[in-house]
Amino acid sequence: MATSMKLLKSSRNLFKYFVESHMRTCCNVRHMCQKAESQAEGSEAGDHVSDGEEMEYETRLRILRSSMAFVHQHGWTVDTLAAGAEVEGLPGVAHGLFPRGGVELIYHFYTDCNKQLAMQLAERVAREKESEQTNTPGKSKITPFIRDAVEARLRMIIPYIDRWPQAMGILALPPNAPQALKNLGDLTDEIWYYTGDTSTDFNWYTKRATLGVVYKTTEVFMMQDKSDDYQNTWDFLDRRMGDITRVGKLVRNGQEMTSVLGEACKGFTIIGRNILGANSGAK
Amino acid sequence: MALQVTKRICLRCSIWHILVRNYSQREKAEQTKALLDKIIRIDHAGEFGAKRIYQGQLAVLGNTPSGPVIQQMQDEEQKHLLEFERLMHQHRARPTVLMPLWDIAGFALGAGSALLGKEGAMACTVAVESVIGEHYNDQIRELMEDNPEQHKELLKTLKEFRDDELHHHDTGLEHDAEKVGYT
């Protein structure tokens, strides 16, 4: 084993020698080969490369977490990130770790809230499962569950609600919109997953899309709501959930009506053929 | 910590260079999750499409002597479909956006090929199953490159399904797929 490793290492060194000499003769500095060589050499430094990756990831996480305290002061901008970096003992220019600027702080906050919501929903599902030994689970439990989940998630915005309209505006910008939609999709997926959704066809998408619309409209409503504890927002949410239920019933009724009409047409055709004697088999 | 080794060819000097990169555990886990998500989604769509193709063929050839053969193949595809749905729930993978498209297109392909006669239907089966067999092989390769230990169960399932699909391919050949007449 040791000799084969040595053989491998020496053959790799031999290969590198040939590559390097080739590169010195026919490739120039700006060439792709140079980058390849330095990458390959970077890995020679061994296992520390992956530690470097995680260190960057963890530094970014630390800066983002510390920056949240400065959101009220500077909003969702690079100034906030710089202030957060300084709290962590890094120079203010460390905000360069975030090439897209303030929007990365918004994504961090959004995904962080999603993760917290997932934990809360998991706990709630576990609690309901324990107490559900005697009760039979009914479909009617899904709507209140979703409603409570959306309320819980919107309440997480309340601490930053003074600056959230700015965040929503930034998320609506074209460079940021795709990731924002993905975050919304992840959020609705979490909520539906914990309701026990097992759809495996296009319903998967319609469910999440409708919930996304409900969440978004309620969020927008909340921005201009001045009532006590946002009671108007929760009433608005109840009305939207009612809308979904009514639309769902309408669609189901429509489908049933179509199938009944289809059967009726077939029946009339058979009656017609009977009258004309076409079904008796007589020529 | 996971090693990723890739080969790249330099466009100017046409020499292969080997690049080695270390991924942290977290990154590797994300990549694996994305890979599994993709594989399960695509396979689920494939099995659904195959089932619809057989249903289309049965709509035309259901009452002929080749009806039972097609019915049996459809039942096996249904079994595969249920397994992928179970895997979808297990891995929280999402279904494909194009489900309604595969629904209609699969049925149309099946019915259309069956209207060309039994040989047409079998030829369609042979063509589809050979493509699916190659596709499963590619996925098995991808999973082996990623982490054979972690994906042992899934690899076993994919290999079993690939063998079933190749069995369908051979059944199609047996039932005169190559006798599709153009004269």
Tab-separated table of C-alpha atoms in Angstrom:
chain	number	residue	atom	x	y	z
A	1	MET	CA	0.000	0.000	0.000
A	2	ALA	CA	2.769	2.427	0.961
A	3	THR	CA	4.856	1.590	-2.090
A	4	SER	CA	1.879	1.995	-4.410
A	5	MET	CA	1.160	5.399	-2.838
A	6	LYS	CA	4.787	6.393	-3.360
A	7	LEU	CA	4.581	5.183	-6.952
A	8	LEU	CA	1.408	7.180	-7.490
A	9	LYS	CA	2.980	10.264	-5.976
A	10	SER	CA	6.161	9.985	-8.017
A	11	SER	CA	4.238	9.395	-11.243
A	12	ARG	CA	2.039	12.377	-10.450
A	13	ASN	CA	5.137	14.512	-9.887
A	14	LEU	CA	6.565	13.258	-13.162
A	15	PHE	CA	3.349	14.188	-14.957
A	16	LYS	CA	3.338	17.621	-13.336
A	17	TYR	CA	6.936	18.128	-14.456
A	18	PHE	CA	6.039	17.415	-18.066
A	19	VAL	CA	2.969	19.598	-17.879
A	20	GLU	CA	4.919	22.452	-16.361
A	21	SER	CA	7.715	22.282	-18.888
A	22	HIS	CA	5.185	22.148	-21.679
A	23	MET	CA	3.400	25.138	-20.275
A	24	ARG	CA	6.588	27.140	-19.973
A	25	THR	CA	7.309	26.582	-23.628
A	26	CYS	CA	3.975	27.009	-25.312
A	27	CYS	CA	1.378	28.601	-23.051
A	28	ASN	CA	1.538	32.178	-21.861
A	29	VAL	CA	0.757	33.586	-18.453
A	30	ARG	CA	-2.880	34.476	-18.999
A	31	HIS	CA	-3.596	31.005	-20.263
A	32	MET	CA	-6.066	28.568	-18.798
A	33	CYS	CA	-3.247	26.103	-18.067
A	34	GLN	CA	-1.745	28.453	-15.529
A	35	LYS	CA	-4.966	28.576	-13.600
A	36	ALA	CA	-5.236	24.808	-13.812
A	37	GLU	CA	-1.705	24.431	-12.471
A	38	SER	CA	-2.280	26.735	-9.543
A	39	GLN	CA	-5.523	24.967	-8.718
A	40	ALA	CA	-3.816	21.614	-8.836
A	41	GLU	CA	-1.027	22.993	-6.698
A	42	GLY	CA	-3.512	24.481	-4.298
A	43	SER	CA	-4.795	21.025	-3.628
A	44	GLU	CA	-1.274	19.792	-3.003
A	45	ALA	CA	-1.370	21.931	0.119
A	46	GLY	CA	-3.633	19.118	1.181
A	47	ASP	CA	-6.704	18.979	3.298
A	48	HIS	CA	-6.556	22.599	4.302
A	49	VAL	CA	-8.295	23.768	1.144
A	50	SER	CA	-11.629	22.511	2.363
A	51	ASP	CA	-11.026	24.156	5.738
A	52	GLY	CA	-10.501	27.376	3.780
A	53	GLU	CA	-13.872	26.909	2.088
A	54	GLU	CA	-15.647	26.394	5.357
A	55	MET	CA	-13.800	29.273	6.949
A	56	GLU	CA	-15.099	31.616	4.286
A	57	TYR	CA	-18.607	30.239	4.691
A	58	GLU	CA	-18.466	30.601	8.441
A	59	THR	CA	-17.006	34.102	8.296
A	60	ARG	CA	-19.800	35.164	6.020
A	61	LEU	CA	-22.342	33.666	8.397
A	62	ARG	CA	-20.832	35.498	11.370
A	63	ILE	CA	-20.852	38.815	9.551
A	64	LEU	CA	-24.462	38.342	8.420
A	65	ARG	CA	-25.616	37.495	11.922
A	66	SER	CA	-23.877	40.505	13.452
A	67	SER	CA	-25.175	42.802	10.726
A	68	MET	CA	-28.804	42.163	11.618
A	69	ALA	CA	-28.510	44.506	14.611
A	70	PHE	CA	-27.644	47.443	12.316
A	71	VAL	CA	-30.545	47.028	9.903
A	72	HIS	CA	-32.645	49.688	11.640
A	73	GLN	CA	-29.790	52.150	11.298
A	74	HIS	CA	-28.551	51.604	7.743
A	75	GLY	CA	-31.174	49.425	6.098
A	76	TRP	CA	-30.244	46.459	3.921
A	77	THR	CA	-27.057	47.905	2.472
A	78	VAL	CA	-23.317	47.349	2.410
A	79	ASP	CA	-23.013	49.854	5.282
A	80	THR	CA	-24.876	47.398	7.477
A	81	LEU	CA	-22.566	44.588	6.374
A	82	ALA	CA	-19.511	46.762	7.053
A	83	ALA	CA	-20.816	47.576	10.540
A	84	GLY	CA	-21.459	43.880	11.172
A	85	ALA	CA	-17.949	43.010	10.000
A	86	GLU	CA	-16.464	45.555	12.398
A	87	VAL	CA	-18.375	44.019	15.300
A	88	GLU	CA	-16.785	40.698	14.382
A	89	GLY	CA	-13.339	42.255	14.550
A	90	LEU	CA	-12.869	42.351	10.776
A	91	PRO	CA	-12.146	45.467	8.686
A	92	GLY	CA	-15.220	47.182	7.257
A	93	VAL	CA	-14.175	46.302	3.706
A	94	ALA	CA	-14.959	42.674	4.526
A	95	HIS	CA	-18.379	43.470	3.052
A	96	GLY	CA	-16.576	42.577	-0.185
A	97	LEU	CA	-17.295	38.974	0.767
A	98	PHE	CA	-20.809	39.765	-0.425
A	99	PRO	CA	-20.526	40.681	-4.084
A	100	ARG	CA	-24.247	41.349	-4.443
A	101	GLY	CA	-24.287	43.727	-1.497
A	102	GLY	CA	-27.189	44.294	0.855
A	103	VAL	CA	-29.472	41.827	-0.853
A	104	GLU	CA	-27.408	38.963	0.567
A	105	LEU	CA	-28.385	40.112	4.032
A	106	ILE	CA	-32.039	39.959	2.993
A	107	TYR	CA	-31.580	36.427	1.624
A	108	HIS	CA	-29.866	35.396	4.828
A	109	PHE	CA	-32.698	36.784	6.948
A	110	TYR	CA	-35.320	35.191	4.696
A	111	THR	CA	-33.737	31.736	4.701
A	112	ASP	CA	-33.031	31.961	8.420
A	113	CYS	CA	-36.721	32.669	9.081
A	114	ASN	CA	-37.663	29.782	6.801
A	115	LYS	CA	-35.461	27.433	8.817
A	116	GLN	CA	-36.982	28.635	12.093
A	117	LEU	CA	-40.457	28.145	10.659
A	118	ALA	CA	-39.532	24.611	9.591
A	119	MET	CA	-38.421	23.807	13.147
A	120	GLN	CA	-41.619	25.249	14.626
A	121	LEU	CA	-43.788	23.312	12.169
A	122	ALA	CA	-41.888	20.085	12.850
A	123	GLU	CA	-42.471	20.545	16.582
A	124	ARG	CA	-46.139	21.240	16.024
A	125	VAL	CA	-46.533	18.161	13.829
A	126	ALA	CA	-44.777	16.017	16.449
A	127	ARG	CA	-47.029	17.398	19.207
A	128	GLU	CA	-50.170	16.845	17.136
A	129	LYS	CA	-49.115	13.306	16.336
A	130	GLU	CA	-48.832	12.505	20.046
A	131	SER	CA	-52.217	13.953	20.880
A	132	GLU	CA	-53.780	12.475	17.769
A	133	GLN	CA	-53.836	8.880	18.985
A	134	THR	CA	-57.572	9.036	19.691
A	135	ASN	CA	-58.712	11.608	17.116
A	136	THR	CA	-59.022	10.818	13.437
A	137	PRO	CA	-57.114	13.356	11.329
A	138	GLY	CA	-59.507	15.300	9.161
A	139	LYS	CA	-58.867	17.262	6.015
A	140	SER	CA	-60.293	20.323	7.719
A	141	LYS	CA	-57.117	20.560	9.792
A	142	ILE	CA	-55.015	21.638	6.827
A	143	THR	CA	-56.467	25.131	6.385
A	144	PRO	CA	-55.958	26.238	10.017
A	145	PHE	CA	-52.480	24.712	9.973
A	146	ILE	CA	-51.473	26.656	6.885
A	147	ARG	CA	-53.065	29.827	8.227
A	148	ASP	CA	-51.139	29.546	11.488
A	149	ALA	CA	-47.914	28.793	9.645
A	150	VAL	CA	-48.270	31.899	7.448
A	151	GLU	CA	-49.074	34.016	10.501
A	152	ALA	CA	-46.044	32.650	12.367
A	153	ARG	CA	-43.789	33.366	9.410
A	154	LEU	CA	-45.111	36.906	8.946
A	155	ARG	CA	-44.657	37.626	12.620
A	156	MET	CA	-40.938	36.951	12.176
A	157	ILE	CA	-40.756	40.042	9.978
A	158	ILE	CA	-42.282	42.297	12.640
A	159	PRO	CA	-38.963	43.139	14.389
A	160	TYR	CA	-37.657	44.546	11.093
A	161	ILE	CA	-40.902	45.855	9.709
A	162	ASP	CA	-39.661	49.438	9.618
A	163	ARG	CA	-37.141	48.413	6.940
A	164	TRP	CA	-39.006	45.529	5.321
A	165	PRO	CA	-40.634	47.618	2.530
A	166	GLN	CA	-37.116	48.514	1.414
A	167	ALA	CA	-36.234	44.813	1.448
A	168	MET	CA	-39.284	43.939	-0.635
A	169	GLY	CA	-38.349	46.603	-3.131
A	170	ILE	CA	-34.793	45.304	-3.405
A	171	LEU	CA	-36.053	41.742	-3.857
A	172	ALA	CA	-38.262	42.875	-6.729
A	173	LEU	CA	-35.285	44.102	-8.766
A	174	PRO	CA	-34.544	41.898	-11.801
A	175	PRO	CA	-31.119	40.614	-10.674
A	176	ASN	CA	-32.546	39.599	-7.316
A	177	ALA	CA	-35.983	38.368	-8.318
A	178	PRO	CA	-35.070	34.764	-9.278
A	179	GLN	CA	-33.469	34.015	-5.925
A	180	ALA	CA	-36.330	35.765	-4.144
A	181	LEU	CA	-38.852	33.580	-5.966
A	182	LYS	CA	-36.819	30.514	-5.060
A	183	ASN	CA	-36.913	31.548	-1.394
A	184	LEU	CA	-40.671	32.016	-1.581
A	185	GLY	CA	-40.933	28.607	-3.228
A	186	ASP	CA	-38.863	27.029	-0.464
A	187	LEU	CA	-41.096	28.668	2.134
A	188	THR	CA	-44.318	27.386	0.602
A	189	ASP	CA	-42.762	23.965	0.116
A	190	GLU	CA	-41.877	23.815	3.838
A	191	ILE	CA	-45.416	24.698	4.862
A	192	TRP	CA	-47.045	22.217	2.502
A	193	TYR	CA	-44.574	19.482	3.444
A	194	TYR	CA	-45.536	19.754	7.102
A	195	THR	CA	-49.236	19.559	6.260
A	196	GLY	CA	-48.402	16.079	4.980
A	197	ASP	CA	-48.812	16.888	1.297
A	198	THR	CA	-48.056	13.837	-0.828
A	199	SER	CA	-48.975	15.071	-4.301
A	200	THR	CA	-46.668	13.947	-7.075
A	201	ASP	CA	-48.212	15.617	-10.101
A	202	PHE	CA	-48.945	19.170	-11.211
A	203	ASN	CA	-50.949	19.775	-8.036
A	204	TRP	CA	-47.603	20.049	-6.283
A	205	TYR	CA	-47.028	23.300	-8.185
A	206	THR	CA	-50.549	24.715	-8.002
A	207	LYS	CA	-50.653	24.250	-4.232
A	208	ARG	CA	-47.376	26.038	-3.713
A	209	ALA	CA	-48.205	28.768	-6.208
A	210	THR	CA	-51.523	29.612	-4.554
A	211	LEU	CA	-49.937	29.639	-1.116
A	212	GLY	CA	-47.168	31.868	-2.465
A	213	VAL	CA	-49.731	34.351	-3.730
A	214	VAL	CA	-51.565	34.332	-0.388
A	215	TYR	CA	-48.330	34.881	1.527
A	216	LYS	CA	-47.146	37.679	-0.750
A	217	THR	CA	-50.429	39.588	-0.723
A	218	THR	CA	-50.700	39.293	3.043
A	219	GLU	CA	-47.123	40.506	3.401
A	220	VAL	CA	-47.862	43.560	1.269
A	221	PHE	CA	-51.034	44.234	3.272
A	222	MET	CA	-49.076	43.983	6.497
A	223	MET	CA	-46.715	46.757	5.417
A	224	GLN	CA	-49.483	49.346	5.579
A	225	ASP	CA	-51.378	47.845	8.520
A	226	LYS	CA	-51.457	50.066	11.594
A	227	SER	CA	-53.929	48.105	13.693
A	228	ASP	CA	-53.259	46.665	17.114
A	229	ASP	CA	-51.030	43.560	16.855
A	230	TYR	CA	-51.735	43.554	13.100
A	231	GLN	CA	-55.211	42.161	13.661
A	232	ASN	CA	-56.371	43.505	10.279
A	233	THR	CA	-53.623	41.507	8.596
A	234	TRP	CA	-54.751	38.251	10.197
A	235	ASP	CA	-58.357	38.979	9.162
A	236	PHE	CA	-57.104	39.630	5.625
A	237	LEU	CA	-55.267	36.312	5.770
A	238	ASP	CA	-58.420	34.506	6.883
A	239	ARG	CA	-60.316	35.981	3.951
A	240	ARG	CA	-57.579	34.842	1.496
A	241	MET	CA	-57.608	31.322	2.915
A	242	GLY	CA	-61.389	31.365	2.450
A	243	ASP	CA	-60.852	32.419	-1.168
A	244	ILE	CA	-58.623	29.429	-1.800
A	245	THR	CA	-61.160	27.032	-0.331
A	246	ARG	CA	-63.934	28.550	-2.445
A	247	VAL	CA	-61.851	28.431	-5.638
A	248	GLY	CA	-60.919	24.830	-4.882
A	249	LYS	CA	-64.591	23.900	-4.513
A	250	LEU	CA	-65.420	25.748	-7.741
A	251	VAL	CA	-62.746	23.850	-9.670
A	252	ARG	CA	-63.927	20.531	-8.250
A	253	ASN	CA	-67.551	21.362	-9.087
A	254	GLY	CA	-66.522	22.314	-12.588
A	255	GLN	CA	-64.715	19.023	-13.098
A	256	GLU	CA	-67.653	17.037	-11.752
A	257	MET	CA	-70.021	18.998	-13.975
A	258	THR	CA	-67.881	18.259	-17.030
A	259	SER	CA	-67.828	14.533	-16.318
A	260	VAL	CA	-71.595	14.458	-15.648
A	261	LEU	CA	-72.247	16.334	-18.891
A	262	GLY	CA	-70.030	13.871	-20.715
A	263	GLU	CA	-71.988	10.930	-19.338
A	264	ALA	CA	-75.262	12.657	-20.217
A	265	CYS	CA	-74.131	13.173	-23.818
A	266	LYS	CA	-73.223	9.506	-24.117
A	267	GLY	CA	-76.641	8.619	-22.726
A	268	PHE	CA	-78.435	10.830	-25.254
A	269	THR	CA	-76.414	9.300	-28.074
A	270	ILE	CA	-77.466	5.822	-27.007
A	271	ILE	CA	-81.128	6.940	-26.791
A	272	GLY	CA	-80.883	8.451	-30.257
A	273	ARG	CA	-79.384	5.281	-31.706
A	274	ASN	CA	-82.072	3.203	-30.010
A	275	ILE	CA	-84.787	5.373	-31.518
A	276	LEU	CA	-83.265	5.059	-34.960
A	277	GLY	CA	-82.980	1.329	-34.471
A	278	ALA	CA	-79.219	1.402	-34.926
A	279	ASN	CA	-78.591	-0.639	-31.822
A	280	SER	CA	-80.885	-3.539	-32.520
A	281	GLY	CA	-78.437	-5.115	-34.913
A	282	ALA	CA	-81.137	-5.546	-37.572
A	283	LYS	CA	-80.039	-4.631	-41.088
B	1	MET	CA	-14.197	16.431	3.027
B	2	ALA	CA	-14.580	15.095	-0.447
B	3	LEU	CA	-12.237	15.085	-3.384
B	4	GLN	CA	-13.414	15.937	-6.843
B	5	VAL	CA	-11.094	15.104	-9.742
B	6	THR	CA	-11.905	16.457	-13.197
B	7	LYS	CA	-10.069	16.437	-16.496
B	8	ARG	CA	-9.993	19.533	-18.634
B	9	ILE	CA	-8.465	19.910	-22.055
B	10	CYS	CA	-6.554	23.098	-22.726
B	11	LEU	CA	-8.053	24.612	-25.859
B	12	ARG	CA	-4.804	26.080	-27.035
B	13	CYS	CA	-2.276	23.362	-26.451
B	14	SER	CA	-4.700	20.405	-26.563
B	15	ILE	CA	-3.282	18.744	-23.485
B	16	TRP	CA	-5.428	17.198	-20.771
B	17	HIS	CA	-4.894	18.683	-17.346
B	18	ILE	CA	-6.119	17.109	-14.173
B	19	LEU	CA	-7.760	19.441	-11.669
B	20	VAL	CA	-8.259	18.339	-8.099
B	21	ARG	CA	-10.623	20.120	-5.757
B	22	ASN	CA	-11.614	19.552	-2.193
B	23	TYR	CA	-15.200	20.107	-1.181
B	24	SER	CA	-16.313	20.641	2.364
B	25	GLN	CA	-18.887	18.263	3.811
B	26	ARG	CA	-21.595	20.852	3.649
B	27	GLU	CA	-21.024	21.602	-0.033
B	28	LYS	CA	-20.816	17.913	-0.861
B	29	ALA	CA	-24.092	17.242	0.934
B	30	GLU	CA	-25.774	20.014	-1.067
B	31	GLN	CA	-24.445	18.594	-4.330
B	32	THR	CA	-25.602	15.076	-3.458
B	33	LYS	CA	-29.043	16.336	-2.539
B	34	ALA	CA	-29.338	18.192	-5.836
B	35	LEU	CA	-28.210	15.094	-7.733
B	36	LEU	CA	-30.732	12.840	-5.996
B	37	ASP	CA	-33.485	15.402	-6.529
B	38	LYS	CA	-32.726	15.512	-10.241
B	39	ILE	CA	-32.474	11.751	-10.655
B	40	ILE	CA	-35.712	11.007	-8.820
B	41	ARG	CA	-37.605	13.719	-10.665
B	42	ILE	CA	-36.443	12.583	-14.082
B	43	ASP	CA	-37.058	8.899	-13.380
B	44	HIS	CA	-40.512	9.589	-11.997
B	45	ALA	CA	-41.375	11.550	-15.130
B	46	GLY	CA	-39.956	8.756	-17.284
B	47	GLU	CA	-41.978	6.027	-15.606
B	48	PHE	CA	-45.118	8.147	-15.766
B	49	GLY	CA	-44.547	8.747	-19.474
B	50	ALA	CA	-43.900	5.041	-20.097
B	51	LYS	CA	-47.111	4.113	-18.312
B	52	ARG	CA	-49.054	6.599	-20.445
B	53	ILE	CA	-47.475	5.183	-23.605
B	54	TYR	CA	-48.637	1.692	-22.702
B	55	GLN	CA	-52.086	3.010	-21.842
B	56	GLY	CA	-52.255	4.641	-25.259
B	57	GLN	CA	-51.234	1.383	-26.915
B	58	LEU	CA	-53.838	-0.526	-24.907
B	59	ALA	CA	-56.546	1.918	-25.964
B	60	VAL	CA	-55.997	0.758	-29.545
B	61	LEU	CA	-54.700	-2.794	-29.167
B	62	GLY	CA	-56.420	-3.718	-25.898
B	63	ASN	CA	-58.695	-6.340	-27.436
B	64	THR	CA	-56.094	-7.951	-29.678
B	65	PRO	CA	-53.813	-10.897	-28.812
B	66	SER	CA	-50.977	-8.502	-27.913
B	67	GLY	CA	-53.214	-6.834	-25.318
B	68	PRO	CA	-52.135	-9.007	-22.360
B	69	VAL	CA	-48.435	-8.506	-23.148
B	70	ILE	CA	-48.825	-4.736	-23.165
B	71	GLN	CA	-50.987	-4.896	-20.042
B	72	GLN	CA	-48.289	-6.802	-18.218
B	73	MET	CA	-45.628	-4.293	-19.240
B	74	GLN	CA	-47.873	-1.468	-18.098
B	75	ASP	CA	-48.336	-3.113	-14.721
B	76	GLU	CA	-44.573	-3.298	-14.262
B	77	GLU	CA	-44.232	0.384	-15.158
B	78	GLN	CA	-46.931	1.159	-12.599
B	79	LYS	CA	-44.881	-0.698	-10.011
B	80	HIS	CA	-41.826	1.391	-10.909
B	81	LEU	CA	-43.911	4.565	-10.736
B	82	LEU	CA	-45.106	3.752	-7.222
B	83	GLU	CA	-41.544	3.101	-6.117
B	84	PHE	CA	-40.366	6.460	-7.440
B	85	GLU	CA	-43.269	8.192	-5.733
B	86	ARG	CA	-42.180	6.595	-2.485
B	87	LEU	CA	-38.613	7.768	-3.092
B	88	MET	CA	-39.932	11.233	-3.925
B	89	HIS	CA	-41.620	11.456	-0.539
B	90	GLN	CA	-38.566	10.051	1.192
B	91	HIS	CA	-36.127	12.550	-0.346
B	92	ARG	CA	-38.548	15.478	-0.619
B	93	ALA	CA	-37.884	15.702	-4.326
B	94	ARG	CA	-40.209	17.750	-6.488
B	95	PRO	CA	-42.129	16.359	-9.461
B	96	THR	CA	-41.487	17.682	-12.945
B	97	VAL	CA	-43.246	20.825	-14.123
B	98	LEU	CA	-44.023	19.169	-17.457
B	99	MET	CA	-46.335	16.481	-16.024
B	100	PRO	CA	-49.403	17.543	-18.047
B	101	LEU	CA	-47.240	17.516	-21.195
B	102	TRP	CA	-45.984	13.963	-20.573
B	103	ASP	CA	-49.543	12.942	-19.784
B	104	ILE	CA	-50.837	13.952	-23.200
B	105	ALA	CA	-47.711	13.263	-25.236
B	106	GLY	CA	-47.245	9.782	-23.781
B	107	PHE	CA	-50.790	8.739	-24.535
B	108	ALA	CA	-50.580	10.230	-28.027
B	109	LEU	CA	-47.331	8.429	-28.777
B	110	GLY	CA	-48.709	5.134	-27.544
B	111	ALA	CA	-51.989	5.436	-29.432
B	112	GLY	CA	-50.254	6.739	-32.553
B	113	SER	CA	-47.727	3.916	-32.695
B	114	ALA	CA	-50.458	1.345	-31.994
B	115	LEU	CA	-52.500	2.659	-34.928
B	116	LEU	CA	-49.597	1.505	-37.111
B	117	GLY	CA	-50.403	-2.002	-35.980
B	118	LYS	CA	-48.950	-4.361	-33.458
B	119	GLU	CA	-45.501	-4.134	-35.044
B	120	GLY	CA	-45.608	-0.353	-34.759
B	121	ALA	CA	-46.470	-0.538	-31.093
B	122	MET	CA	-43.667	-3.014	-30.428
B	123	ALA	CA	-41.203	-0.896	-32.390
B	124	CYS	CA	-42.138	2.095	-30.252
B	125	THR	CA	-41.642	0.002	-27.129
B	126	VAL	CA	-38.218	-1.166	-28.292
B	127	ALA	CA	-37.074	2.362	-29.113
B	128	VAL	CA	-38.307	3.871	-25.859
B	129	GLU	CA	-36.962	1.083	-23.671
B	130	SER	CA	-33.496	1.135	-25.236
B	131	VAL	CA	-33.225	4.884	-24.600
B	132	ILE	CA	-34.458	4.401	-21.041
B	133	GLY	CA	-31.931	1.613	-20.490
B	134	GLU	CA	-29.050	3.867	-21.537
B	135	HIS	CA	-30.446	6.624	-19.398
B	136	TYR	CA	-30.561	4.435	-16.298
B	137	ASN	CA	-26.976	3.399	-16.995
B	138	ASP	CA	-25.879	7.035	-17.098
B	139	GLN	CA	-27.586	7.687	-13.795
B	140	ILE	CA	-26.016	4.628	-12.221
B	141	ARG	CA	-22.628	5.922	-13.356
B	142	GLU	CA	-23.334	9.338	-11.861
B	143	LEU	CA	-24.322	7.822	-8.542
B	144	MET	CA	-21.268	5.549	-8.501
B	145	GLU	CA	-19.031	8.575	-9.095
B	146	ASP	CA	-20.723	10.458	-6.317
B	147	ASN	CA	-20.783	7.957	-3.441
B	148	PRO	CA	-21.470	4.254	-4.006
B	149	GLU	CA	-21.810	3.497	-0.271
B	150	GLN	CA	-24.358	6.157	0.492
B	151	HIS	CA	-26.497	5.359	-2.550
B	152	LYS	CA	-26.423	1.579	-2.229
B	153	GLU	CA	-30.218	1.206	-1.922
B	154	LEU	CA	-30.947	3.553	-4.767
B	155	LEU	CA	-28.324	1.921	-6.983
B	156	LYS	CA	-29.883	-1.475	-6.348
B	157	THR	CA	-33.320	-0.104	-7.271
B	158	LEU	CA	-32.050	1.567	-10.443
B	159	LYS	CA	-30.205	-1.559	-11.561
B	160	GLU	CA	-33.298	-3.679	-10.997
B	161	PHE	CA	-35.485	-1.255	-12.948
B	162	ARG	CA	-32.957	-1.026	-15.735
B	163	ASP	CA	-33.052	-4.805	-16.070
B	164	ASP	CA	-36.870	-4.687	-16.156
B	165	GLU	CA	-36.803	-2.082	-18.908
B	166	LEU	CA	-34.343	-4.131	-20.943
B	167	HIS	CA	-36.654	-7.109	-20.471
B	168	HIS	CA	-39.439	-5.010	-21.991
B	169	HIS	CA	-37.082	-4.140	-24.820
B	170	ASP	CA	-36.483	-7.824	-25.494
B	171	THR	CA	-40.209	-8.569	-25.249
B	172	GLY	CA	-40.836	-5.941	-27.885
B	173	LEU	CA	-38.256	-7.546	-30.158
B	174	GLU	CA	-39.774	-10.975	-29.590
B	175	HIS	CA	-43.184	-9.700	-30.646
B	176	ASP	CA	-42.080	-8.712	-34.099
B	177	ALA	CA	-40.981	-5.134	-33.598
B	178	GLU	CA	-38.518	-5.551	-36.417
B	179	LYS	CA	-41.258	-6.629	-38.765
B	180	VAL	CA	-42.703	-3.111	-38.955
B	181	GLY	CA	-43.668	-2.918	-42.602
B	182	TYR	CA	-42.803	0.020	-44.757
B	183	THR	CA	-43.752	-1.742	-47.966
